[in-house]
Amino acid sequence: MSEEIVLSHEVTMKKNRISVLRAELADLFEQREFMVSQERDLLIALYTKLIGQLQYEEYALKVAVSKLKRKTELIQAKRNRGEFANLTEIERQVEEEFLEHQQRIQQQVDQVRQANALLNAPVMTEEASAEMKNIYRLLVKRLHPDWNDNLTEQEQELFVRAQTAYAMADLQELRNILLVLDKVKPMDSLKDSNLDDEIAKLEKSKEDIQSKIAQLNESFPFTYRERLDDFAWVKAEQDKLHNKIKKLTEEKMTWDGYLAKQLGMFNSIAEA
C-alpha cells in the first residue's frame, strides 16, 4: 500500500471524526439550550403548581402567625408599663418589621400566577418540536463561533437570531434562518493540515459542555425532574405540607382569639 493511500485514509478518518464530533456537539449544545431556555421554566412552573403553591400557603400562614404574636407582644408590653397602646402605631410598626416577608409572599404569588400561565399556554406538537430541535442542531453545527472559524458578521448575527428563536420556540424563524444560511454559507471544508487542531478543539468543547450539563442536572429545578413525575413522591410531599398548613391554621386561630382578648381588655381600660 502506497504512502499516499495511507495518508488519504488517515485524512478521511480524521474528517469523519470531525463530522461525528460536530454532530455530538450540536446535540449537546441543543440539549443545554433546551434545559436553560425551556425546560428550566417548565420544571419550575410544574414544581410551583404541585409543591411551591402549598409552600407559599405555609409561609404566608407562618408570617401571619408571627405578626399576630408580635402585635400581642407589643400590646402586652404597653399594658405592663401602664402605657396607652396606640393600635394604629402598633399596626404600622408590625407592618414595617415584616415588610421583607410581605414582599417575599408577593413574589411567591407572582410565581404561582406565572406558573399557571406557562402551564396553560399552547403546547407545540411533537412533530414541530422535533423539527425545531433538528434545525437548531444544524444551525449550531454551522454557526457556533467556538467550532467555526472566520464567521462573517452576518453569520454571527444569524447565530444570535437562532438562539433567540430557539429560546422563544419560534419554529418559523428557525426555518427562515436556515434558508438564509444555505445561501450565504455553503458547507465548509477544512484544510488537511488543520485536522488535528480541529479535533482537539472540538473534543475540548465537548468536555466543557458536558461539564455544564452535569452542573445543571445537579441544580434546582433539574434535581426534581424525576420526582415531579413520581406521583407517590408528589403526594407524600403534598400531604406533609397540608398537615403543616392545618396546624398553622389552627395556631393562627388561637392567636387571633388571644389578640382579640387583648384588644377587649385594652378597650375596657380605655373606656374606664
mmCIF file of N, CA and C in Angstrom, residues 29 33 37-38 132 135-144 154-171 173-178 181:
data_model
loop_
_atom_site.group_PDB
_atom_site.id
_atom_site.type_symbol
_atom_site.label_atom_id
_atom_site.label_comp_id
_atom_site.label_asym_id
_atom_site.label_seq_id
_atom_site.Cartn_x
_atom_site.Cartn_y
_atom_site.Cartn_z
ATOM 1 N N PHE A 29 -25.158 20.905 22.660
ATOM 2 C CA PHE A 29 -25.483 22.326 22.751
ATOM 3 C C PHE A 29 -26.993 22.525 22.740
ATOM 4 N N GLU A 33 -29.164 24.198 25.685
ATOM 5 C CA GLU A 33 -30.029 25.336 25.386
ATOM 6 C C GLU A 33 -31.479 25.033 25.750
ATOM 7 N N SER A 37 -33.303 27.382 28.349
ATOM 8 C CA SER A 37 -34.297 28.311 27.806
ATOM 9 C C SER A 37 -35.736 27.823 27.899
ATOM 10 N N GLN A 38 -35.938 26.499 28.040
ATOM 11 C CA GLN A 38 -37.308 25.992 28.048
ATOM 12 C C GLN A 38 -37.603 25.054 29.216
ATOM 13 N N MET A 132 -37.961 21.616 15.167
ATOM 14 C CA MET A 132 -37.260 22.769 15.731
ATOM 15 C C MET A 132 -35.885 22.361 16.263
ATOM 16 N N ILE A 135 -33.464 21.517 13.265
ATOM 17 C CA ILE A 135 -32.973 22.711 12.585
ATOM 18 C C ILE A 135 -31.953 23.432 13.461
ATOM 19 N N TYR A 136 -32.230 23.511 14.750
ATOM 20 C CA TYR A 136 -31.316 24.216 15.644
ATOM 21 C C TYR A 136 -29.959 23.513 15.703
ATOM 22 N N ARG A 137 -29.970 22.178 15.710
ATOM 23 C CA ARG A 137 -28.706 21.435 15.704
ATOM 24 C C ARG A 137 -27.882 21.774 14.447
ATOM 25 N N LEU A 138 -28.560 21.818 13.295
ATOM 26 C CA LEU A 138 -27.869 22.153 12.049
ATOM 27 C C LEU A 138 -27.259 23.551 12.113
ATOM 28 N N LEU A 139 -28.029 24.493 12.647
ATOM 29 C CA LEU A 139 -27.543 25.866 12.744
ATOM 30 C C LEU A 139 -26.360 25.967 13.701
ATOM 31 N N VAL A 140 -26.437 25.238 14.798
ATOM 32 C CA VAL A 140 -25.343 25.252 15.769
ATOM 33 C C VAL A 140 -24.069 24.697 15.146
ATOM 34 N N LYS A 141 -24.187 23.591 14.420
ATOM 35 C CA LYS A 141 -23.013 22.972 13.776
ATOM 36 C C LYS A 141 -22.321 23.943 12.829
ATOM 37 N N ARG A 142 -23.108 24.760 12.173
ATOM 38 C CA ARG A 142 -22.541 25.617 11.127
ATOM 39 C C ARG A 142 -22.254 27.052 11.576
ATOM 40 N N LEU A 143 -22.803 27.442 12.761
ATOM 41 C CA LEU A 143 -22.662 28.846 13.146
ATOM 42 C C LEU A 143 -22.045 29.076 14.531
ATOM 43 N N HIS A 144 -21.894 28.019 15.308
ATOM 44 C CA HIS A 144 -21.341 28.249 16.651
ATOM 45 C C HIS A 144 -19.909 28.771 16.514
ATOM 46 N N GLN A 154 -22.496 38.752 9.380
ATOM 47 C CA GLN A 154 -23.853 38.286 9.091
ATOM 48 C C GLN A 154 -24.109 36.914 9.708
ATOM 49 N N GLU A 155 -23.109 36.037 9.624
ATOM 50 C CA GLU A 155 -23.258 34.687 10.195
ATOM 51 C C GLU A 155 -23.343 34.747 11.722
ATOM 52 N N GLN A 156 -22.575 35.635 12.329
ATOM 53 C CA GLN A 156 -22.653 35.805 13.778
ATOM 54 C C GLN A 156 -24.039 36.302 14.192
ATOM 55 N N GLU A 157 -24.583 37.220 13.406
ATOM 56 C CA GLU A 157 -25.928 37.724 13.681
ATOM 57 C C GLU A 157 -26.969 36.621 13.519
ATOM 58 N N LEU A 158 -26.761 35.763 12.520
ATOM 59 C CA LEU A 158 -27.683 34.648 12.319
ATOM 60 C C LEU A 158 -27.682 33.713 13.531
ATOM 61 N N PHE A 159 -26.506 33.494 14.113
ATOM 62 C CA PHE A 159 -26.428 32.607 15.286
ATOM 63 C C PHE A 159 -27.165 33.216 16.470
ATOM 64 N N VAL A 160 -27.015 34.519 16.672
ATOM 65 C CA VAL A 160 -27.742 35.195 17.755
ATOM 66 C C VAL A 160 -29.249 35.092 17.522
ATOM 67 N N ARG A 161 -29.659 35.295 16.274
ATOM 68 C CA ARG A 161 -31.079 35.157 15.936
ATOM 69 C C ARG A 161 -31.575 33.731 16.198
ATOM 70 N N ALA A 162 -30.741 32.761 15.867
ATOM 71 C CA ALA A 162 -31.121 31.356 16.076
ATOM 72 C C ALA A 162 -31.298 31.054 17.562
ATOM 73 N N GLN A 163 -30.393 31.556 18.387
ATOM 74 C CA GLN A 163 -30.505 31.334 19.833
ATOM 75 C C GLN A 163 -31.784 31.952 20.380
ATOM 76 N N THR A 164 -32.079 33.167 19.934
ATOM 77 C CA THR A 164 -33.298 33.849 20.390
ATOM 78 C C THR A 164 -34.548 33.100 19.928
ATOM 79 N N ALA A 165 -34.544 32.681 18.666
ATOM 80 C CA ALA A 165 -35.699 31.963 18.120
ATOM 81 C C ALA A 165 -35.929 30.652 18.859
ATOM 82 N N TYR A 166 -34.843 29.950 19.174
ATOM 83 C CA TYR A 166 -34.989 28.676 19.884
ATOM 84 C C TYR A 166 -35.526 28.906 21.291
ATOM 85 N N ALA A 167 -35.018 29.935 21.964
ATOM 86 C CA ALA A 167 -35.499 30.244 23.315
ATOM 87 C C ALA A 167 -36.979 30.603 23.308
ATOM 88 N N MET A 168 -37.434 31.236 22.210
ATOM 89 C CA MET A 168 -38.837 31.647 22.092
ATOM 90 C C MET A 168 -39.686 30.570 21.419
ATOM 91 N N ALA A 169 -39.070 29.419 21.088
ATOM 92 C CA ALA A 169 -39.769 28.328 20.402
ATOM 93 C C ALA A 169 -40.420 28.814 19.102
ATOM 94 N N ASP A 170 -39.678 29.643 18.368
ATOM 95 C CA ASP A 170 -40.174 30.214 17.110
ATOM 96 C C ASP A 170 -39.665 29.361 15.952
ATOM 97 N N LEU A 171 -40.429 28.350 15.581
ATOM 98 C CA LEU A 171 -40.023 27.419 14.541
ATOM 99 C C LEU A 171 -39.883 28.092 13.181
ATOM 100 N N GLU A 173 -39.117 31.140 12.434
ATOM 101 C CA GLU A 173 -37.898 31.954 12.377
ATOM 102 C C GLU A 173 -36.677 31.073 12.161
ATOM 103 N N LEU A 174 -36.632 29.924 12.820
ATOM 104 C CA LEU A 174 -35.516 28.996 12.619
ATOM 105 C C LEU A 174 -35.476 28.490 11.175
ATOM 106 N N ARG A 175 -36.632 28.212 10.619
ATOM 107 C CA ARG A 175 -36.692 27.805 9.211
ATOM 108 C C ARG A 175 -36.130 28.903 8.304
ATOM 109 N N ASN A 176 -36.518 30.141 8.598
ATOM 110 C CA ASN A 176 -36.057 31.267 7.785
ATOM 111 C C ASN A 176 -34.541 31.436 7.881
ATOM 112 N N ILE A 177 -34.008 31.288 9.085
ATOM 113 C CA ILE A 177 -32.563 31.434 9.291
ATOM 114 C C ILE A 177 -31.811 30.365 8.499
ATOM 115 N N LEU A 178 -32.333 29.142 8.504
ATOM 116 C CA LEU A 178 -31.675 28.064 7.775
ATOM 117 C C LEU A 178 -31.665 28.348 6.275
ATOM 118 N N LEU A 181 -29.021 30.926 5.664
ATOM 119 C CA LEU A 181 -27.687 30.343 5.842
ATOM 120 C C LEU A 181 -27.270 29.527 4.626
#
